[in-house]
Coordinates of C-alpha atoms and ligand atoms in Angstrom, one line a residue:
X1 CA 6.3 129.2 -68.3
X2 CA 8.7 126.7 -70.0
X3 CA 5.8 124.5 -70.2
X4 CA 7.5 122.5 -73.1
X5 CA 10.6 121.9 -71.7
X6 CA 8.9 120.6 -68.6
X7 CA 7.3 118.1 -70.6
X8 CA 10.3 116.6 -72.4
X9 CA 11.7 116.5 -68.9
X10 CA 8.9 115.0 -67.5
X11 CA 9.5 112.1 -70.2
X12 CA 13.1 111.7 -69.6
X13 CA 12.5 111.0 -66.1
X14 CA 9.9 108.8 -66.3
X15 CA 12.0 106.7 -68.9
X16 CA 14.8 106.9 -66.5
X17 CA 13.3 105.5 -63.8
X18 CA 12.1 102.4 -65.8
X19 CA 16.0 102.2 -66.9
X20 CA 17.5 102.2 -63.5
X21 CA 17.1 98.6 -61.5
X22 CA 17.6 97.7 -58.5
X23 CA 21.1 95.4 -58.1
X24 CA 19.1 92.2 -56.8
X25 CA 17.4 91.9 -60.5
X26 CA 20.9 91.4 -61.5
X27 CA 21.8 88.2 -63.0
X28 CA 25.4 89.6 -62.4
X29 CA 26.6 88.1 -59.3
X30 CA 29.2 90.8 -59.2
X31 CA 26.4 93.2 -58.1
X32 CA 25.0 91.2 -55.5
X33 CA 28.8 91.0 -54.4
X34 CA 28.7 95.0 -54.3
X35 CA 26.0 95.2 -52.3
X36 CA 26.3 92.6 -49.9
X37 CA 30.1 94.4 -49.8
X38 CA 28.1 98.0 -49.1
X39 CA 25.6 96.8 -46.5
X40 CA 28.6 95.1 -44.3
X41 CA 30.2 98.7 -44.1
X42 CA 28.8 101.7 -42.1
X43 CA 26.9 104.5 -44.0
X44 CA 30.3 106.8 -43.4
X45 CA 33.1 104.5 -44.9
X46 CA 31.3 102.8 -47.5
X47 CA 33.7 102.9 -50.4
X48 CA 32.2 102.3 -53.7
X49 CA 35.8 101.6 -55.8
X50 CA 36.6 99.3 -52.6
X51 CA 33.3 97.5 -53.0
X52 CA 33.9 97.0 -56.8
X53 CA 37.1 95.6 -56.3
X54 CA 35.2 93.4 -53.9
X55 CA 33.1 92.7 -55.8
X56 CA 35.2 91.9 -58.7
X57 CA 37.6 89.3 -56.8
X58 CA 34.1 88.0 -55.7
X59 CA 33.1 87.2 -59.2
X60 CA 37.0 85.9 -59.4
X61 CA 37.4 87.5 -62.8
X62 CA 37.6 91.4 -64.0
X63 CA 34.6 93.1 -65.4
X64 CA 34.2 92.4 -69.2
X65 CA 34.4 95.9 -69.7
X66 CA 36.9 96.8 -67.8
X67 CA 39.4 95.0 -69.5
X68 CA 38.2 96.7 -73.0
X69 CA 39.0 99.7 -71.3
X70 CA 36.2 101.9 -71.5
X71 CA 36.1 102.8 -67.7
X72 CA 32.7 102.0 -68.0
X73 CA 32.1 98.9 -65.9
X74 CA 28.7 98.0 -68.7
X75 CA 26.5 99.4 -65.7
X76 CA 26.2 102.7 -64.0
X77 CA 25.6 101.7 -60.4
X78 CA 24.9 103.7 -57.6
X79 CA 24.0 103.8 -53.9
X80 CA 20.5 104.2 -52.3
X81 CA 20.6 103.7 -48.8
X82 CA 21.8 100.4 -48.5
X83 CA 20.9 99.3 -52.0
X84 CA 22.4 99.3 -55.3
X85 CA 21.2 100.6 -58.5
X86 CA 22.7 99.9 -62.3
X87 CA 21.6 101.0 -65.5
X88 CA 23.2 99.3 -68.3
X89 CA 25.4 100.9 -69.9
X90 CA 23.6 101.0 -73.7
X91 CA 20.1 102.4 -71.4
X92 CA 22.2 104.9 -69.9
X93 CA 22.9 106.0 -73.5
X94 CA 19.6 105.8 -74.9
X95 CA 18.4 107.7 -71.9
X96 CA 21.3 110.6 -72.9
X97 CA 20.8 111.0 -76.1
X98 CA 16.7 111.3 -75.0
X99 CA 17.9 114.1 -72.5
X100 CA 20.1 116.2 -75.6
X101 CA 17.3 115.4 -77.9
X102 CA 14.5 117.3 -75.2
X103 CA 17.2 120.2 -74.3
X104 CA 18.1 120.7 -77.7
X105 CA 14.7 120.5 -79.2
X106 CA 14.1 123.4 -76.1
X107 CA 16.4 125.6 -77.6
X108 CA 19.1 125.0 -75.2
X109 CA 22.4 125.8 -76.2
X110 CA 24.5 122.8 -77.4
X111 CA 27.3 123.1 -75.0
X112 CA 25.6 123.8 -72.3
X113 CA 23.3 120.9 -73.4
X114 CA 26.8 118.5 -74.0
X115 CA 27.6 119.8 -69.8
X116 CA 24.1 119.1 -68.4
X117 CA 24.8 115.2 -70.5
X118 CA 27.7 115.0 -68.9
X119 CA 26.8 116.0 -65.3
X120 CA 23.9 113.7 -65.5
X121 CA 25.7 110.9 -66.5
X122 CA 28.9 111.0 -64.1
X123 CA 26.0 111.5 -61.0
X124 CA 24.1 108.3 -62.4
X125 CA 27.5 106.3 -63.3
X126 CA 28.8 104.1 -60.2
X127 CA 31.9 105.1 -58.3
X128 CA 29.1 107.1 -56.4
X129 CA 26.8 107.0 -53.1
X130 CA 23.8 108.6 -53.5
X131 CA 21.8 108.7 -49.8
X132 CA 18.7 109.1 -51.1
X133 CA 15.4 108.0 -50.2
X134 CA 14.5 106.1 -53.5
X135 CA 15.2 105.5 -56.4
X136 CA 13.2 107.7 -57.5
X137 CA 15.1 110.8 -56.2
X138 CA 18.6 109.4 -57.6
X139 CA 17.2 110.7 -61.5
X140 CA 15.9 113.5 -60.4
X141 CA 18.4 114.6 -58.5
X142 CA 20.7 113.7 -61.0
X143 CA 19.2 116.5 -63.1
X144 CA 18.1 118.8 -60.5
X145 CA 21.8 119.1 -59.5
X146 CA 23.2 119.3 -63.4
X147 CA 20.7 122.0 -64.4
X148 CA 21.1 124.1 -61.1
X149 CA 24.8 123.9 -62.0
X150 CA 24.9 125.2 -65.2
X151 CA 22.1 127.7 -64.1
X152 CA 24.1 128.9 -61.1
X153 CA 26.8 131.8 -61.6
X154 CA 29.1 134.1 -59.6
X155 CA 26.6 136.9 -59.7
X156 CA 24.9 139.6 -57.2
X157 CA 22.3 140.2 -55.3
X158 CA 20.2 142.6 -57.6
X159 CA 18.1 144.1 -54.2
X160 CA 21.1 143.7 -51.5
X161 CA 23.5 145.6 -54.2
X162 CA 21.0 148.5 -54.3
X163 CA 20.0 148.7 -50.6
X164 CA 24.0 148.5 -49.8
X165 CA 26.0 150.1 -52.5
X166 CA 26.4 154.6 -52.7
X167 CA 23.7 156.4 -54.0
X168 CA 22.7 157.3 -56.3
X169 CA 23.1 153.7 -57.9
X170 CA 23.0 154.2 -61.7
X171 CA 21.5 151.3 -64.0
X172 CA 21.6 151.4 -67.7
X173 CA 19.6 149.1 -69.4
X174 CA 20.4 147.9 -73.1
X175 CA 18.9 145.2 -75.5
X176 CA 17.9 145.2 -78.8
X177 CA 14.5 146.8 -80.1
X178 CA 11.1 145.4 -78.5
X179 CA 12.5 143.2 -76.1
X180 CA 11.3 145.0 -73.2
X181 CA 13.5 147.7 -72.1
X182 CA 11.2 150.3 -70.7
X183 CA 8.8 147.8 -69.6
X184 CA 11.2 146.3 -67.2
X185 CA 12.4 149.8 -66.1
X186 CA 8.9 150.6 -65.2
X187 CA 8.7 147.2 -63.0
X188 CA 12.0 147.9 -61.7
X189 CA 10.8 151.5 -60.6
X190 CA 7.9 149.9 -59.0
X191 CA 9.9 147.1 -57.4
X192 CA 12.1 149.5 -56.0
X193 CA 9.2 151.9 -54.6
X194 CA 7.8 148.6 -52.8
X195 CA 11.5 148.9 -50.8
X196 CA 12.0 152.4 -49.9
X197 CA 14.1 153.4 -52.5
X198 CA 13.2 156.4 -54.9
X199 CA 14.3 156.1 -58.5
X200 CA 14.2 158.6 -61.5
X201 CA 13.7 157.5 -65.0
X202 CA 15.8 158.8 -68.0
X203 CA 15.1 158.3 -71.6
X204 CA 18.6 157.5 -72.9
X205 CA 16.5 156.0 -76.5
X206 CA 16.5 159.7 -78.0
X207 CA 16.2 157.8 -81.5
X208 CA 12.2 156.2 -81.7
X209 CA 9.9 158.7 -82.4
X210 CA 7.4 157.9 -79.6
X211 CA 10.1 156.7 -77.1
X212 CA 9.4 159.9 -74.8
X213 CA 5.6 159.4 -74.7
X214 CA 6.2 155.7 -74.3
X215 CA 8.1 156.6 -70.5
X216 CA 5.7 159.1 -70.1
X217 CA 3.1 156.7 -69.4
X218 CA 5.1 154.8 -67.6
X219 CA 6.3 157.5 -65.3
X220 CA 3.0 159.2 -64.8
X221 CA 0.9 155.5 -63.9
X222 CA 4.2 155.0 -61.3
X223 CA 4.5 158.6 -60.3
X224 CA 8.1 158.7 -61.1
X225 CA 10.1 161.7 -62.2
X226 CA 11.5 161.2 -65.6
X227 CA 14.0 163.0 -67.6
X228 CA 13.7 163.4 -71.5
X229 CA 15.4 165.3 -74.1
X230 CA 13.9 166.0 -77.2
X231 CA 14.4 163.2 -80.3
X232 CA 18.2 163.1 -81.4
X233 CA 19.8 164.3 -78.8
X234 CA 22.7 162.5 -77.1
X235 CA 21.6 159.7 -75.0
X236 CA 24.6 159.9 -72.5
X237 CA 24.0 163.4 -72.4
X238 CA 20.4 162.7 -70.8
X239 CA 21.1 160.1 -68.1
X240 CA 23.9 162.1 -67.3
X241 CA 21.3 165.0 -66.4
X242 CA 19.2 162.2 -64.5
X243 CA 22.4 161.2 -62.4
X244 CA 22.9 164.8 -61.3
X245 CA 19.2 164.9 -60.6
X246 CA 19.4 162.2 -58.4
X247 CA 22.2 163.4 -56.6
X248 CA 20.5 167.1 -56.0
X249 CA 17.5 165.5 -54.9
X250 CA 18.9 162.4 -52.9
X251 CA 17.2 160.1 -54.9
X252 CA 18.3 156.2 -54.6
X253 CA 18.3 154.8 -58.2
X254 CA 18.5 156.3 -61.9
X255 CA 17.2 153.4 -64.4
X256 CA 19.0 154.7 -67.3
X257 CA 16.8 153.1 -70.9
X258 CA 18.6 153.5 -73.9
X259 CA 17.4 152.9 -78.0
X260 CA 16.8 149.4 -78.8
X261 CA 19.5 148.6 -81.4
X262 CA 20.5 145.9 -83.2
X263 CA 24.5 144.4 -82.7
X264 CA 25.1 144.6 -86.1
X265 CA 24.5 148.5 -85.9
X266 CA 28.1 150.3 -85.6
X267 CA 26.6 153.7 -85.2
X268 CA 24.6 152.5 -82.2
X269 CA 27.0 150.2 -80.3
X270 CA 29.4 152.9 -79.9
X271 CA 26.6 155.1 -78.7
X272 CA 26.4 152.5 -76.1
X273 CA 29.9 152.8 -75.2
X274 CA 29.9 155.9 -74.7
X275 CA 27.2 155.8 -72.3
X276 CA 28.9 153.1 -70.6
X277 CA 32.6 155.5 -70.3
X278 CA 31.2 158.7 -69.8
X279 CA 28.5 158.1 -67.2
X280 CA 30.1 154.9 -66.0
X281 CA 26.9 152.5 -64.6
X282 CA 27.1 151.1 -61.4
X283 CA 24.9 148.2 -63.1
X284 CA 24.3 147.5 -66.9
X285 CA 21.8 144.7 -67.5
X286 CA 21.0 143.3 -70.9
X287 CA 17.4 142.7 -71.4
X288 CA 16.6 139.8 -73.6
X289 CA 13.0 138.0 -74.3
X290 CA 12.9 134.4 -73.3
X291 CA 11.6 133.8 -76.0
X292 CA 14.6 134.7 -78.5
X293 CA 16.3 131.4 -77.5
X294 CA 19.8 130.8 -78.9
X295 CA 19.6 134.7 -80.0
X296 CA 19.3 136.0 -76.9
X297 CA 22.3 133.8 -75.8
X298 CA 24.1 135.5 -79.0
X299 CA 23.0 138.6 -78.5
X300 CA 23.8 139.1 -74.9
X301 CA 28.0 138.2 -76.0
X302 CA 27.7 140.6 -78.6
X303 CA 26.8 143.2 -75.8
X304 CA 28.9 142.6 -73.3
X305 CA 31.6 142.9 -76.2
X306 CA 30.7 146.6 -76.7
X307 CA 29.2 147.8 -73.2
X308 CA 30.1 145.0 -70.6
X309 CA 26.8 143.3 -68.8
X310 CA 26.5 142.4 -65.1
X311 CA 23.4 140.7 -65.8
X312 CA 20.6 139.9 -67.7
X313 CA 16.7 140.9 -67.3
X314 CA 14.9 137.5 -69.2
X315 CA 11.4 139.1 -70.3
X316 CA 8.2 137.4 -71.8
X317 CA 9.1 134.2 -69.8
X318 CA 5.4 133.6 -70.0
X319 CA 5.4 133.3 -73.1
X320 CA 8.4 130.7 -73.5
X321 CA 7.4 127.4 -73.7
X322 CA 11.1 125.7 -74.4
X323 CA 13.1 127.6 -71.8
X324 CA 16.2 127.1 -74.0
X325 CA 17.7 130.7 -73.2
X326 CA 17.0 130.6 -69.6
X327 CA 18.5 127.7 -69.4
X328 CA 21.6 128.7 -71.0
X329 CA 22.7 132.4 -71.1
X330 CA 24.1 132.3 -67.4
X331 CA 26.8 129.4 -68.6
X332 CA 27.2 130.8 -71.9
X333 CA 27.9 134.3 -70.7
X334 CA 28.9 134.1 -67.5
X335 CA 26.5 136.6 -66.2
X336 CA 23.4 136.1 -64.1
X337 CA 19.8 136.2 -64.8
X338 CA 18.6 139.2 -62.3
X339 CA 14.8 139.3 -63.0
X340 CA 12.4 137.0 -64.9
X341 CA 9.6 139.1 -67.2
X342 CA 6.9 137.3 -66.3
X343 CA 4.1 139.6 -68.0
X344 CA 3.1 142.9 -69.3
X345 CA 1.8 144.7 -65.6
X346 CA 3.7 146.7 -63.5
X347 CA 4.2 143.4 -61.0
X348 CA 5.1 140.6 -63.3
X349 CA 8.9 140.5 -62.6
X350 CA 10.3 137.9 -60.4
X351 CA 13.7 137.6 -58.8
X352 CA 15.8 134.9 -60.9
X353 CA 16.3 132.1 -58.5
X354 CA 18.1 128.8 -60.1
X355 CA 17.0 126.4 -57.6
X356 CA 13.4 127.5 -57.7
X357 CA 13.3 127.6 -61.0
X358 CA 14.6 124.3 -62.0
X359 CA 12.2 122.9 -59.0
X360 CA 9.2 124.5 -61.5
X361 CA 10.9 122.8 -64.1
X362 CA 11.0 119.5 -62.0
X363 CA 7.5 119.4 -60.8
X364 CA 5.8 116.0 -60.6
X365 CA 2.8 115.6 -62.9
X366 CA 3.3 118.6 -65.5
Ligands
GTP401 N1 4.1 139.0 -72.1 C1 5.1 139.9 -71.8 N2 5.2 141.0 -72.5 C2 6.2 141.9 -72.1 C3 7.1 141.6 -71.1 N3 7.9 142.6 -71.0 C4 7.6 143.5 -72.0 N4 6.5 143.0 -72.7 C5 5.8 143.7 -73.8 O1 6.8 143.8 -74.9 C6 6.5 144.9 -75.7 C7 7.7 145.7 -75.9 O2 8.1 146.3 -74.7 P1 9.0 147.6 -74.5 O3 9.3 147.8 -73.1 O4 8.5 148.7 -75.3 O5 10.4 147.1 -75.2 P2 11.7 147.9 -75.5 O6 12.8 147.0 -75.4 O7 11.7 149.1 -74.6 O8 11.5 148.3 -77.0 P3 12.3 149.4 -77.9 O9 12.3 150.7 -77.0 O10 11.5 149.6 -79.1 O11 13.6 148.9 -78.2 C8 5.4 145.7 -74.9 O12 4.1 145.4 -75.5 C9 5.4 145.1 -73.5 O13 4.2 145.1 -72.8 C10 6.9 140.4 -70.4 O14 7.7 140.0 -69.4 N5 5.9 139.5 -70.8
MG402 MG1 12.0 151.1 -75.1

């Protein structure tokens, strides 16, 4: 999974760490100032501007740079411990414009690619301590920290939100065609089996010839019920039954599947709105492949515009090597990956977890 983008990372990091020295290599005695400055303080008070300033009326003249004004003092220092680390300023660059060259080349989004830049590069820049065992760590947890927070959004707890909310909980599921729609409903159905909770299916895509059949399966190798209505009906009209079945028969969970449609299709979005006002979801998730990239990222605004999304289901995440629209749908959309698609059987769907997921990405040694 996202075995690409791990690469390009792993590259970045090792050139990183070759970038970043340690102060006392510095033929600027300005830096030796700041650190003899640092280690004469406790660990609590140690103020990096103070120590600059030290360090500047140490060297008895300002910082070249500093008078140019860029507020870049020509090296990004920071704090390990009790010992300094700089980057010049045009490595620090070079090492950027590595980092948007591996991101973008992964599909990642180019905003959220400019925010991870940025986030790197105010962590690594000076005016901050980093208590950290090596220097090692400070790059990595440079970008650990950047891509967990673009990663990271206000979202729910896709297992605590079932166990806790009313039943029957209602979950419409929407996506364009192939993405893995009824696939993830099935693993859902199973995942929620594994917790106590009963679910019913219903086939809300009454437009694929084959669509019924296709559940079918599903709900047969599950034993779950399933409700279908014969081709061309009206989808609401069927997970509408499936929501009074589930309240008759005190079951815990409809997963509501709908037609795979494209955004461009007028006919269908408005279907999917009507779904969304007349049986009013307790949860709609987009499903998207991983392996759509910046579509998916597209494609997941265009349907919240028309039906809105609490989250998204990212499937075929085993077969994404670049990790581009993992990366970036949360920021983009504001919505949370729920599940990961992690392959075709009933079990291969994982729990979206940023930090554990950027840890993957972060692994030592490919
Ligand atoms: N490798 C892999 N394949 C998956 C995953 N999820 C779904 N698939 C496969 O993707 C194909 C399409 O899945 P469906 O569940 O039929 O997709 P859908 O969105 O319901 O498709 P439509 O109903 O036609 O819109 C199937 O062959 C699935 O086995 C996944 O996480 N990994
Ligand atoms: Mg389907």
């Amino acid at each position: 999974m996202f075995d690409g983008l791990r690469d390009k990372l792993d590259e970045f990091r090792e050139d990183a760490d070759e970038a970043v020295e340690e102060a006392e290599d510095s033929e600027d005695s300005s830096e030796e100032a700041v650190e003899a400055d640092v280690q004469s303080e406790s660990a609590d008070d140690v103020d990096a501007e103070a120590a600059e300033e030290a360090a500047e009326d140490a060297a008895g003249e300002p910082e070249p740079d500093e008078a140019s004004g860029s507020g870049f003092a020509g090296k990004a220092r920071s704090l390990v411990g009790d010992r300094a680390f700089v980057i010049d300023e045009e490595s620090l660059d070079g090492l950027l414009e590595e980092l948007e060259i591996a991101l973008l080349s992964s599909d990642v989004e180019v905003e959220v690619t400019r925010e991870i830049k940025d986030r790197v590069r105010d962590s690594l820049v000076g005016e901050k301590k980093h208590w950290r065992e090596s220097k090692e760590d400070l790059v990595v947890d440079a970008l650990h920290d950047a891509l967990v927070d673009v990663l990271e959004v206000d979202g729910f707890d896709f297992d605590s939100y079932v166990q806790d909310a009313e039943k029957p909980v209602v979950v419409v599921f929407t996506g364009v065609n192939g993405v893995g729609k009824t696939t993830s409903i099935a693993k859902i159905a199973e995942r929620l089996e594994n917790q106590g909770l009963s679910s019913v299916m219903a086939n809300g895509d009454t437009y694929r010839a084959g669509a019924n059949q296709q559940i079918q399966e599903h709900a047969e190798a599950l034993d779950k019920k399933v409700i279908v209505r014969e081709q061309g009906s009206d989808p609401t009209s069927v997970i509408y039954d499936a929501v009074e079945h589930a309240e008759a028969n005190d079951v815990d969970v409809v997963l509501g599947d709908t037609a795979g449609r494209l955004h461009t299709s007028d006919d269908l979005m408005k279907q999917l709105e009507k779904i969304e006002r007349v049986v009013e979801p307790d949860l709609t998730l987009f499903v998207d492949e991983a392996v759509a990239g910046q579509d998916a990222v597209e494609r997941a605004r265009e349907f919240d515009s028309a039906a809105e999304i609490d989250g998204v289901v990212l499937t075929k995440a085993d077969a994404d090597a670049q990790g581009g629209a993992a990366i970036s749908i949360s920021h983009v959309t504001g919505k949370p990956i729920v599940f990961l698609g992690t392959g075709q059987g009933y079990s291969d769907l994982e729990e979206f977890d940023a930090e554990e997921l950027v840890d993957r990405l972060l692994e030592r040694g490919g």
